[in-house]
mmCIF file of C-alpha atoms in Angstrom:
data_model
loop_
_atom_site.group_PDB
_atom_site.id
_atom_site.type_symbol
_atom_site.label_atom_id
_atom_site.label_comp_id
_atom_site.label_asym_id
_atom_site.label_seq_id
_atom_site.Cartn_x
_atom_site.Cartn_y
_atom_site.Cartn_z
ATOM 1 C CA MET A 1 -0.044 -0.153 0.273
ATOM 2 C CA ASN A 2 1.784 3.427 -1.059
ATOM 3 C CA GLY A 3 1.847 6.046 1.848
ATOM 4 C CA PRO A 4 3.735 6.220 4.840
ATOM 5 C CA GLN A 5 3.777 2.568 6.588
ATOM 6 C CA PHE A 6 2.241 2.435 10.296
ATOM 7 C CA ASP A 7 4.230 1.791 13.318
ATOM 8 C CA ASP A 8 3.132 0.638 16.307
ATOM 9 C CA SER A 9 6.196 1.566 18.509
ATOM 10 C CA ARG A 10 5.015 5.457 18.119
ATOM 11 C CA LEU A 11 1.850 4.778 20.134
ATOM 12 C CA GLU A 12 4.191 3.709 22.990
ATOM 13 C CA SER A 13 6.209 7.168 23.295
ATOM 14 C CA PRO A 14 6.290 8.655 26.417
ATOM 15 C CA ASP A 15 6.276 11.778 24.267
ATOM 16 C CA LEU A 16 2.247 10.793 23.618
ATOM 17 C CA GLU A 17 1.268 12.410 27.062
ATOM 18 C CA GLN A 18 1.877 16.073 25.632
ATOM 19 C CA HIS A 19 0.070 15.199 22.580
ATOM 20 C CA GLU A 20 -2.179 18.007 21.402
ATOM 21 C CA GLY A 21 -4.959 15.598 19.400
ATOM 22 C CA LEU A 22 -5.083 13.371 22.604
ATOM 23 C CA ARG A 23 -5.289 16.260 25.207
ATOM 24 C CA TRP A 24 -8.068 17.675 23.166
ATOM 25 C CA LEU A 25 -9.760 14.251 23.258
ATOM 26 C CA ALA A 26 -8.724 13.735 27.054
ATOM 27 C CA THR A 27 -10.324 16.707 28.121
ATOM 28 C CA ALA A 28 -14.073 16.426 26.297
ATOM 29 C CA GLY A 29 -15.508 15.768 29.600
ATOM 30 C CA ALA A 30 -14.153 18.934 31.473
ATOM 31 C CA ARG A 31 -15.388 20.887 28.225
ATOM 32 C CA ILE A 32 -18.682 19.616 28.599
ATOM 33 C CA ARG A 33 -18.614 20.668 32.509
ATOM 34 C CA ARG A 34 -17.674 23.745 31.795
ATOM 35 C CA VAL A 35 -20.712 24.662 29.241
ATOM 36 C CA ALA A 36 -22.873 22.765 31.387
ATOM 37 C CA LEU A 37 -22.139 25.210 34.616
ATOM 38 C CA ALA A 38 -22.586 28.684 32.614
ATOM 39 C CA GLU A 39 -25.259 30.139 33.755
ATOM 40 C CA PRO A 40 -27.831 30.835 30.628
ATOM 41 C CA HIS A 41 -28.760 34.344 30.130
ATOM 42 C CA GLY A 42 -33.094 34.384 29.810
ATOM 43 C CA GLN A 43 -35.065 31.591 30.621
ATOM 44 C CA LEU A 44 -37.786 29.893 28.580
ATOM 45 C CA ILE A 45 -40.698 28.543 30.405
ATOM 46 C CA ARG A 46 -41.889 25.094 30.170
ATOM 47 C CA SER A 47 -45.346 25.756 29.668
ATOM 48 C CA ASP A 48 -44.764 27.854 26.470
ATOM 49 C CA ARG A 49 -44.536 24.544 24.227
ATOM 50 C CA PRO A 50 -43.734 26.466 20.570
ATOM 51 C CA ARG A 51 -45.785 25.273 17.744
ATOM 52 C CA GLY A 52 -42.412 23.538 16.131
ATOM 53 C CA VAL A 53 -38.627 23.397 16.954
ATOM 54 C CA LEU A 54 -35.983 24.334 13.969
ATOM 55 C CA ALA A 55 -32.318 23.649 14.864
ATOM 56 C CA MET A 56 -29.361 24.838 12.792
ATOM 57 C CA GLY A 57 -25.503 25.255 13.326
ATOM 58 C CA ALA A 58 -22.740 22.573 14.204
ATOM 59 C CA GLU A 59 -24.178 19.591 15.442
ATOM 60 C CA ALA A 60 -27.644 20.543 14.815
ATOM 61 C CA ARG A 61 -27.769 16.768 13.671
ATOM 62 C CA LEU A 62 -27.098 15.579 16.573
ATOM 63 C CA VAL A 63 -29.717 17.393 18.189
ATOM 64 C CA ARG A 64 -32.050 15.975 15.709
ATOM 65 C CA GLY A 65 -30.890 12.409 16.396
ATOM 66 C CA VAL A 66 -31.954 12.896 20.055
ATOM 67 C CA LEU A 67 -35.132 14.634 19.849
ATOM 68 C CA GLU A 68 -36.814 13.402 16.593
ATOM 69 C CA PRO A 69 -38.091 10.197 18.577
ATOM 70 C CA ALA A 70 -39.519 12.125 21.315
ATOM 71 C CA CYS A 71 -39.992 15.620 20.850
ATOM 72 C CA PRO A 72 -43.989 16.291 21.306
ATOM 73 C CA VAL A 73 -43.852 18.698 18.105
ATOM 74 C CA PRO A 74 -42.798 19.100 14.982
ATOM 75 C CA PHE A 75 -38.900 19.492 14.851
ATOM 76 C CA MET A 76 -36.211 20.183 11.754
ATOM 77 C CA ALA A 77 -32.668 20.417 11.686
ATOM 78 C CA TRP A 78 -32.037 23.290 8.963
ATOM 79 C CA PRO A 79 -28.924 22.820 6.457
ATOM 80 C CA GLY A 80 -29.833 26.754 5.374
ATOM 81 C CA PRO A 81 -28.973 28.789 3.439
ATOM 82 C CA GLY A 82 -32.364 30.348 4.506
ATOM 83 C CA LEU A 83 -35.169 30.349 7.203
ATOM 84 C CA PRO A 84 -37.806 28.638 6.515
ATOM 85 C CA ALA A 85 -41.141 30.616 5.547
ATOM 86 C CA TRP A 86 -42.934 28.940 8.477
ATOM 87 C CA VAL A 87 -40.945 29.998 11.052
ATOM 88 C CA GLY A 88 -42.949 32.563 13.210
ATOM 89 C CA PRO A 89 -43.685 34.183 16.801
ATOM 90 C CA LEU A 90 -45.117 30.372 17.965
ATOM 91 C CA ASP A 91 -41.970 28.505 17.102
ATOM 92 C CA LEU A 92 -38.494 27.977 18.779
ATOM 93 C CA ALA A 93 -35.240 28.211 17.057
ATOM 94 C CA VAL A 94 -32.054 26.439 18.239
ATOM 95 C CA ILE A 95 -28.927 28.136 17.011
ATOM 96 C CA LEU A 96 -25.585 26.316 17.612
ATOM 97 C CA GLY A 97 -22.741 28.420 17.154
ATOM 98 C CA SER A 98 -19.220 29.248 17.477
ATOM 99 C CA SER A 99 -16.500 32.000 17.776
ATOM 100 C CA ASP A 100 -16.695 31.925 13.811
ATOM 101 C CA THR A 101 -20.165 31.134 13.065
ATOM 102 C CA PRO A 102 -21.227 31.196 9.295
ATOM 103 C CA GLY A 103 -22.534 34.266 7.971
ATOM 104 C CA TRP A 104 -25.856 32.484 6.939
ATOM 105 C CA ILE A 105 -26.583 31.236 10.461
ATOM 106 C CA VAL A 106 -26.333 34.236 11.771
ATOM 107 C CA GLN A 107 -28.676 35.983 9.118
ATOM 108 C CA CYS A 108 -30.990 33.232 9.813
ATOM 109 C CA ALA A 109 -30.940 34.002 13.452
ATOM 110 C CA ALA A 110 -31.320 37.460 12.973
ATOM 111 C CA GLU A 111 -34.160 36.552 10.559
ATOM 112 C CA ALA A 112 -35.566 34.535 13.656
ATOM 113 C CA LYS A 113 -35.496 37.149 15.844
ATOM 114 C CA ARG A 114 -37.100 39.322 13.863
ATOM 115 C CA ARG A 115 -40.331 37.261 13.141
ATOM 116 C CA GLY A 116 -40.826 36.904 17.053
ATOM 117 C CA ALA A 117 -39.442 33.301 17.193
ATOM 118 C CA SER A 118 -38.440 32.144 20.500
ATOM 119 C CA LEU A 119 -34.533 31.122 20.527
ATOM 120 C CA ILE A 120 -32.115 29.221 22.121
ATOM 121 C CA VAL A 121 -28.445 30.049 21.247
ATOM 122 C CA ALA A 122 -25.231 28.757 22.260
ATOM 123 C CA ALA A 123 -22.481 30.877 21.397
ATOM 124 C CA PRO A 124 -19.416 33.176 23.070
ATOM 125 C CA GLU A 125 -21.405 36.440 24.849
ATOM 126 C CA GLU A 126 -19.168 38.630 22.656
ATOM 127 C CA SER A 127 -19.524 37.154 19.386
ATOM 128 C CA GLU A 128 -21.908 38.418 16.676
ATOM 129 C CA LEU A 129 -24.573 35.486 16.644
ATOM 130 C CA ALA A 130 -25.168 36.639 20.498
ATOM 131 C CA ARG A 131 -25.472 40.639 19.774
ATOM 132 C CA VAL A 132 -27.942 39.944 16.856
ATOM 133 C CA THR A 133 -30.296 37.323 18.860
ATOM 134 C CA ALA A 134 -30.244 39.390 22.143
ATOM 135 C CA SER A 135 -33.839 39.792 22.974
ATOM 136 C CA SER A 136 -36.278 38.924 25.585
ATOM 137 C CA ALA A 137 -37.283 35.847 23.994
ATOM 138 C CA THR A 138 -33.666 34.809 23.535
ATOM 139 C CA THR A 139 -31.997 32.329 26.010
ATOM 140 C CA LEU A 140 -28.195 32.139 25.582
ATOM 141 C CA ILE A 141 -26.031 29.323 26.597
ATOM 142 C CA PRO A 142 -22.440 31.532 26.838
ATOM 143 C CA LEU A 143 -19.558 28.837 25.217
ATOM 144 C CA THR A 144 -15.971 29.883 26.680
ATOM 145 C CA GLU A 145 -14.287 27.565 23.779
ATOM 146 C CA ASP A 146 -15.229 26.055 20.250
ATOM 147 C CA ASP A 147 -16.371 22.499 21.093
ATOM 148 C CA PRO A 148 -19.603 21.924 19.115
ATOM 149 C CA VAL A 149 -20.559 18.510 20.844
ATOM 150 C CA ALA A 150 -20.385 20.168 24.802
ATOM 151 C CA ALA A 151 -22.683 23.062 23.117
ATOM 152 C CA ALA A 152 -24.945 20.458 21.612
ATOM 153 C CA VAL A 153 -25.098 18.569 25.228
ATOM 154 C CA SER A 154 -26.007 21.991 26.922
ATOM 155 C CA VAL A 155 -28.572 22.485 24.173
ATOM 156 C CA LEU A 156 -30.024 19.138 24.687
ATOM 157 C CA ALA A 157 -30.347 19.611 28.441
ATOM 158 C CA ALA A 158 -32.258 22.591 28.128
ATOM 159 C CA LEU A 159 -34.708 20.984 25.237
ATOM 160 C CA GLY A 160 -34.964 18.098 27.812
ATOM 161 C CA GLU A 161 -36.018 20.712 30.523
ATOM 162 C CA LEU A 162 -38.703 22.031 28.353
ATOM 163 C CA GLY A 163 -40.181 18.699 27.800
ATOM 164 C CA LEU A 164 -39.173 19.184 24.240
ATOM 165 C CA GLY A 165 -36.768 15.813 24.257
ATOM 166 C CA PRO A 166 -35.499 13.482 26.721
ATOM 167 C CA VAL A 167 -33.749 14.474 29.864
ATOM 168 C CA VAL A 168 -30.093 14.906 29.494
ATOM 169 C CA HIS A 169 -27.684 15.220 32.313
ATOM 170 C CA PRO A 170 -24.496 16.675 31.241
ATOM 171 C CA GLU A 171 -22.707 15.623 34.546
ATOM 172 C CA LEU A 172 -23.336 12.239 33.168
ATOM 173 C CA VAL A 173 -22.645 12.488 29.298
ATOM 174 C CA ALA A 174 -18.929 14.301 31.291
ATOM 175 C CA ASP A 175 -18.510 11.194 32.955
ATOM 176 C CA ALA A 176 -18.876 9.075 30.021
ATOM 177 C CA ALA A 177 -16.351 10.913 28.156
ATOM 178 C CA ASP A 178 -14.031 10.353 30.900
ATOM 179 C CA LEU A 179 -14.397 6.862 31.068
ATOM 180 C CA VAL A 180 -13.129 6.808 27.657
ATOM 181 C CA ALA A 181 -10.247 9.115 28.313
ATOM 182 C CA GLU A 182 -9.391 6.498 30.940
ATOM 183 C CA SER A 183 -9.105 3.620 28.957
ATOM 184 C CA CYS A 184 -7.972 4.986 25.671
ATOM 185 C CA ALA A 185 -4.899 7.454 27.604
ATOM 186 C CA PRO A 186 -1.710 6.840 25.927
ATOM 187 C CA SER A 187 -0.105 5.564 29.175
ATOM 188 C CA ARG A 188 -2.292 2.195 28.677
ATOM 189 C CA ASP A 189 -0.581 -0.316 26.835
ATOM 190 C CA LEU A 190 -1.674 -1.200 23.229
ATOM 191 C CA SER A 191 -3.314 -4.580 24.549
ATOM 192 C CA GLU A 192 -5.388 -2.820 26.819
ATOM 193 C CA ASN A 193 -5.967 0.254 25.015
ATOM 194 C CA PRO A 194 -9.272 0.104 22.722
ATOM 195 C CA GLY A 195 -8.165 3.511 21.031
ATOM 196 C CA LYS A 196 -4.811 2.252 20.036
ATOM 197 C CA GLU A 197 -6.211 -1.656 18.992
ATOM 198 C CA LEU A 198 -8.537 0.185 16.718
ATOM 199 C CA ALA A 199 -5.806 2.334 15.068
ATOM 200 C CA LEU A 200 -3.633 -0.888 14.523
ATOM 201 C CA VAL A 201 -7.061 -2.431 12.417
ATOM 202 C CA LEU A 202 -7.335 0.440 10.029
ATOM 203 C CA ALA A 203 -3.871 1.017 9.632
ATOM 204 C CA ASP A 204 -3.557 -1.025 6.521
ATOM 205 C CA ARG A 205 -7.349 -1.489 5.877
ATOM 206 C CA LEU A 206 -10.443 0.220 4.395
ATOM 207 C CA PRO A 207 -12.801 0.845 6.856
ATOM 208 C CA LEU A 208 -16.501 0.311 5.999
ATOM 209 C CA ILE A 209 -18.616 1.728 9.364
ATOM 210 C CA TRP A 210 -22.130 0.898 10.267
ATOM 211 C CA GLY A 211 -24.129 2.107 12.830
ATOM 212 C CA GLY A 212 -27.730 0.638 13.084
ATOM 213 C CA THR A 213 -29.140 3.601 15.360
ATOM 214 C CA THR A 214 -29.795 7.093 14.546
ATOM 215 C CA LEU A 215 -26.944 8.302 16.886
ATOM 216 C CA ALA A 216 -24.776 5.383 16.078
ATOM 217 C CA ALA A 217 -24.932 6.223 12.436
ATOM 218 C CA ARG A 218 -24.235 10.216 13.137
ATOM 219 C CA ALA A 219 -21.245 8.781 14.990
ATOM 220 C CA SER A 220 -20.140 6.444 12.505
ATOM 221 C CA ARG A 221 -20.080 9.459 10.152
ATOM 222 C CA ARG A 222 -17.882 11.684 12.376
ATOM 223 C CA VAL A 223 -15.470 8.608 13.190
ATOM 224 C CA ALA A 224 -15.484 8.123 9.325
ATOM 225 C CA GLU A 225 -14.446 11.900 8.798
ATOM 226 C CA ALA A 226 -11.691 11.425 11.275
ATOM 227 C CA VAL A 227 -10.189 8.491 9.655
ATOM 228 C CA ARG A 228 -10.111 10.309 6.360
ATOM 229 C CA ARG A 229 -7.858 13.275 7.941
ATOM 230 C CA ALA A 230 -5.768 10.605 9.964
ATOM 231 C CA CYS A 231 -4.719 8.534 7.117
ATOM 232 C CA GLY A 232 -5.790 10.324 3.695
ATOM 233 C CA ARG A 233 -7.117 7.504 2.318
ATOM 234 C CA PRO A 234 -11.294 5.981 2.019
ATOM 235 C CA ALA A 235 -13.278 5.407 5.133
ATOM 236 C CA LEU A 236 -16.628 5.260 4.407
ATOM 237 C CA ALA A 237 -20.068 5.134 6.617
ATOM 238 C CA ALA A 238 -22.951 4.196 5.033
ATOM 239 C CA ASP A 239 -26.007 2.259 5.274
ATOM 240 C CA ALA A 240 -26.207 -1.518 5.513
ATOM 241 C CA GLY A 241 -27.152 -1.575 1.673
ATOM 242 C CA GLU A 242 -24.092 0.320 0.535
ATOM 243 C CA ILE A 243 -21.818 -1.926 2.969
ATOM 244 C CA ARG A 244 -22.981 -4.718 1.711
ATOM 245 C CA THR A 245 -22.585 -4.431 -1.664
ATOM 246 C CA LEU A 246 -18.913 -3.018 -1.026
ATOM 247 C CA LEU A 247 -18.428 -6.495 0.772
ATOM 248 C CA THR A 248 -19.420 -8.830 -1.854
ATOM 249 C CA ALA A 249 -17.355 -6.697 -4.321
ATOM 250 C CA ALA A 250 -14.063 -7.286 -1.610
ATOM 251 C CA GLU A 251 -11.905 -9.948 -2.858
ATOM 252 C CA ALA A 252 -12.175 -12.730 -0.621
ATOM 253 C CA CYS A 253 -8.861 -13.181 1.381
ATOM 254 C CA ASP A 254 -6.857 -15.998 1.301
ATOM 255 C CA PRO A 255 -5.511 -17.269 5.041
ATOM 256 C CA PHE A 256 -2.413 -18.731 3.428
ATOM 257 C CA ALA A 257 -1.116 -16.120 1.484
ATOM 258 C CA ASP A 258 1.979 -13.675 2.457
ATOM 259 C CA PRO A 259 0.888 -10.337 3.460
ATOM 260 C CA PHE A 260 4.209 -9.035 2.298
ATOM 261 C CA ASP A 261 3.891 -10.387 -1.758
ATOM 262 C CA ASP A 262 0.719 -8.465 -1.936
ATOM 263 C CA ALA A 263 1.830 -5.247 -0.178
ATOM 264 C CA GLY A 264 -0.677 -3.064 -2.638
ATOM 265 C CA GLN A 265 -3.610 -4.745 -2.019
ATOM 266 C CA THR A 266 -5.760 -3.086 0.552
ATOM 267 C CA GLN A 267 -9.118 -5.036 2.247
ATOM 268 C CA PRO A 268 -12.035 -3.561 3.698
ATOM 269 C CA VAL A 269 -12.395 -3.664 7.272
ATOM 270 C CA LEU A 270 -16.156 -3.525 8.870
ATOM 271 C CA VAL A 271 -16.237 -1.603 11.974
ATOM 272 C CA LEU A 272 -19.811 -1.947 13.920
ATOM 273 C CA LEU A 273 -20.950 0.665 16.149
ATOM 274 C CA ASP A 274 -23.058 -0.638 19.107
ATOM 275 C CA ASP A 275 -24.498 -3.791 17.339
ATOM 276 C CA THR A 276 -25.290 -5.774 20.038
ATOM 277 C CA LYS A 277 -27.931 -3.267 21.302
ATOM 278 C CA LEU A 278 -30.138 -2.790 18.327
ATOM 279 C CA PRO A 279 -33.673 -3.199 18.127
ATOM 280 C CA ASP A 280 -34.932 -6.973 17.082
ATOM 281 C CA ARG A 281 -35.896 -5.659 13.559
ATOM 282 C CA LEU A 282 -32.014 -4.180 12.919
ATOM 283 C CA SER A 283 -29.994 -7.228 14.630
ATOM 284 C CA GLY A 284 -30.529 -9.251 11.896
ATOM 285 C CA VAL A 285 -28.895 -7.018 9.870
ATOM 286 C CA ALA A 286 -25.711 -6.885 11.749
ATOM 287 C CA ILE A 287 -25.589 -10.158 11.775
ATOM 288 C CA ASP A 288 -25.488 -10.269 8.216
ATOM 289 C CA LEU A 289 -22.998 -7.847 7.619
ATOM 290 C CA ALA A 290 -20.537 -9.560 10.012
ATOM 291 C CA ASP A 291 -21.223 -12.865 8.364
ATOM 292 C CA LEU A 292 -20.935 -11.867 4.986
ATOM 293 C CA ALA A 293 -17.571 -9.938 5.970
ATOM 294 C CA GLU A 294 -16.340 -13.226 7.785
ATOM 295 C CA SER A 295 -17.033 -15.211 4.804
ATOM 296 C CA ARG A 296 -14.539 -13.220 2.980
ATOM 297 C CA GLY A 297 -11.942 -13.582 5.328
ATOM 298 C CA LEU A 298 -12.520 -9.725 5.975
ATOM 299 C CA ARG A 299 -11.755 -8.622 9.630
ATOM 300 C CA VAL A 300 -14.920 -7.603 11.682
ATOM 301 C CA VAL A 301 -14.380 -5.147 14.326
ATOM 302 C CA ARG A 302 -16.854 -3.465 17.174
ATOM 303 C CA ILE A 303 -17.014 -0.559 19.261
ATOM 304 C CA SER A 304 -19.264 -0.641 22.184
ATOM 305 C CA SER A 305 -20.711 1.810 24.095
ATOM 306 C CA GLY A 306 -20.705 -0.560 27.391
ATOM 307 C CA ASP A 307 -22.718 -2.628 29.312
ATOM 308 C CA PRO A 308 -26.544 -2.364 28.342
ATOM 309 C CA GLU A 309 -27.370 -2.995 32.329
ATOM 310 C CA LEU A 310 -25.508 0.384 32.882
ATOM 311 C CA GLY A 311 -28.641 1.975 31.744
ATOM 312 C CA ALA A 312 -26.579 4.705 30.081
ATOM 313 C CA THR A 313 -28.763 7.492 27.847
ATOM 314 C CA ASP A 314 -28.675 7.611 24.137
ATOM 315 C CA VAL A 315 -26.568 10.645 24.326
ATOM 316 C CA GLU A 316 -23.705 9.170 26.695
ATOM 317 C CA ARG A 317 -23.799 5.994 24.373
ATOM 318 C CA TYR A 318 -23.185 8.574 21.624
ATOM 319 C CA ILE A 319 -20.350 10.256 23.336
ATOM 320 C CA THR A 320 -18.765 7.145 24.004
ATOM 321 C CA LEU A 321 -18.926 5.621 20.692
ATOM 322 C CA LEU A 322 -17.583 8.997 18.963
ATOM 323 C CA LEU A 323 -14.717 9.367 21.341
ATOM 324 C CA LYS A 324 -13.539 5.831 21.220
ATOM 325 C CA GLY A 325 -13.873 6.213 17.035
ATOM 326 C CA LEU A 326 -11.833 9.409 17.693
ATOM 327 C CA TYR A 327 -9.495 8.251 19.774
ATOM 328 C CA GLY A 328 -8.494 5.378 16.911
ATOM 329 C CA ALA A 329 -8.339 7.713 14.343
ATOM 330 C CA ALA A 330 -5.824 10.161 16.271
ATOM 331 C CA TYR A 331 -3.607 6.833 17.297
ATOM 332 C CA LEU A 332 -4.044 5.986 13.432
ATOM 333 C CA GLU A 333 -2.146 9.550 12.824
ATOM 334 C CA ILE A 334 0.013 8.657 15.204
ATOM 335 C CA GLY A 335 1.441 5.597 13.917
ATOM 336 C CA LEU A 336 1.656 6.948 10.267
ATOM 337 C CA THR A 337 3.329 10.030 11.404
ATOM 338 C CA ASN A 338 7.189 10.303 11.260
ATOM 339 C CA ALA A 339 8.658 11.359 14.485
#
């Protein structure tokens, strides 16, 4: 296979404790807590149930994945660039911003305010988005750093308090992030570090990533993006039909072949997210994909959000799946980078 070769010895370097990417992942729980502890400016009243909810901005699709099954009113994650005509004074607009929010989102937020909609805005207090949306009908969740996931968790908690979605406890979500950081810490040996193990499997293979639930599918797309950035090779998160087609088309592996004689051949690897926690109608799909991959001699890797008996919420499971995948991508990049 062309390109840099993976060196797993780099994953045991003592210098990794200071690696910027790993430190960012390790502090995910702390960022979730900091955003959650920030005092919102303005408060929505639970009894004021909106006619509909519109979300836009970073991680709006995560908010949709959590709310759609439980929201008692119509919900839409809006891709822009203009505000839908139906948004008005009876509706709620949820805007997830940052210190550098795209101009079209700022314009849509200002238009939603002009039309009299209630707003929940996650943005830095001094940002343009916060300025144009300031009103008595706006709840501002102040951000001190750019972390779209941390902002989304606080927004989901606020929506849960309003009865528009499931109850979300940011502290428990942060605890889930901390558990992943502990298990994937640089000081942990490869044999007991799921992030390093995932990187080793992906080092010379093309990932086909599948998550059966809405949030697992969302996590699979984020992980695929991170893997592509890490190695510069294809990584696909897709539905079961597309992955089945690619698995069927893949050349069957010869278990007796010398891997060094066919170094240019890159085989797929099937990555299943939480395949043991699927509803009955989807568990058969996961089994079918795994059986197909194994019948062709392909590797199957599973990323789990933990023991179902622990009763983790959907958001906690999402964070666990996402961070395990992101750690794998980070260690993959480290193993492919010359010191």
